[in-house]
CSV table of C-alpha atoms in Angstrom, one decimal:
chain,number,residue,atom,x,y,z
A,1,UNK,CA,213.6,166.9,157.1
A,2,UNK,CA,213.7,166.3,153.5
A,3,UNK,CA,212.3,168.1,150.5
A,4,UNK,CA,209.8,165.4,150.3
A,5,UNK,CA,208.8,165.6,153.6
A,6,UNK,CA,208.9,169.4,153.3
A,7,UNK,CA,206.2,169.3,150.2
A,8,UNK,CA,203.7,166.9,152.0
A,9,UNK,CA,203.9,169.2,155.0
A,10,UNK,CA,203.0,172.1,152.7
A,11,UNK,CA,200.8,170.3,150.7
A,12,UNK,CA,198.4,169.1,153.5
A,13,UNK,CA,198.7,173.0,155.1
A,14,UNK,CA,197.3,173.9,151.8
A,15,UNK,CA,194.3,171.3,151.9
A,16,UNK,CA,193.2,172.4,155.3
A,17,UNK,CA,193.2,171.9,158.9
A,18,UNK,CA,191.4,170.4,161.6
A,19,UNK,CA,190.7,166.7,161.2
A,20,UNK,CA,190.0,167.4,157.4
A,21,UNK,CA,194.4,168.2,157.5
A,22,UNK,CA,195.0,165.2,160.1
A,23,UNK,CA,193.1,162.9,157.7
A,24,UNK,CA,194.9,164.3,154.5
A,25,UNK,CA,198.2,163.8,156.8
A,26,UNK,CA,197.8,160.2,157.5
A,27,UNK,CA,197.1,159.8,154.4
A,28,UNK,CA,199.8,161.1,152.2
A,29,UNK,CA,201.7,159.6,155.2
A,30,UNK,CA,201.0,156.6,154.3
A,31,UNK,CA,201.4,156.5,150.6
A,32,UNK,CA,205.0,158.8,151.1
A,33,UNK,CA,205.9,155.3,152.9
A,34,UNK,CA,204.3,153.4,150.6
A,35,UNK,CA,206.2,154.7,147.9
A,36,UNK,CA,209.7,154.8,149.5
């Protein structure tokens, strides 16, 4: 995994959890893509 990856991960454990974290995943998810 790359550092990248590794800060989304952390940031979106640091957001929250449930569907609040699965939202904030898909999310960041989709702009990390976005971007690269």
């Amino acid at each position: 995994m790359s550092i990248f990856e590794q800060i989304i991960v952390a940031i979106n454990t640091f957001l929250g959890s449930g569907v609040h974290g699965l939202s904030s995943a898909s999310s960041n998810a989709a702009l990390f893509l976005g971007l690269f």
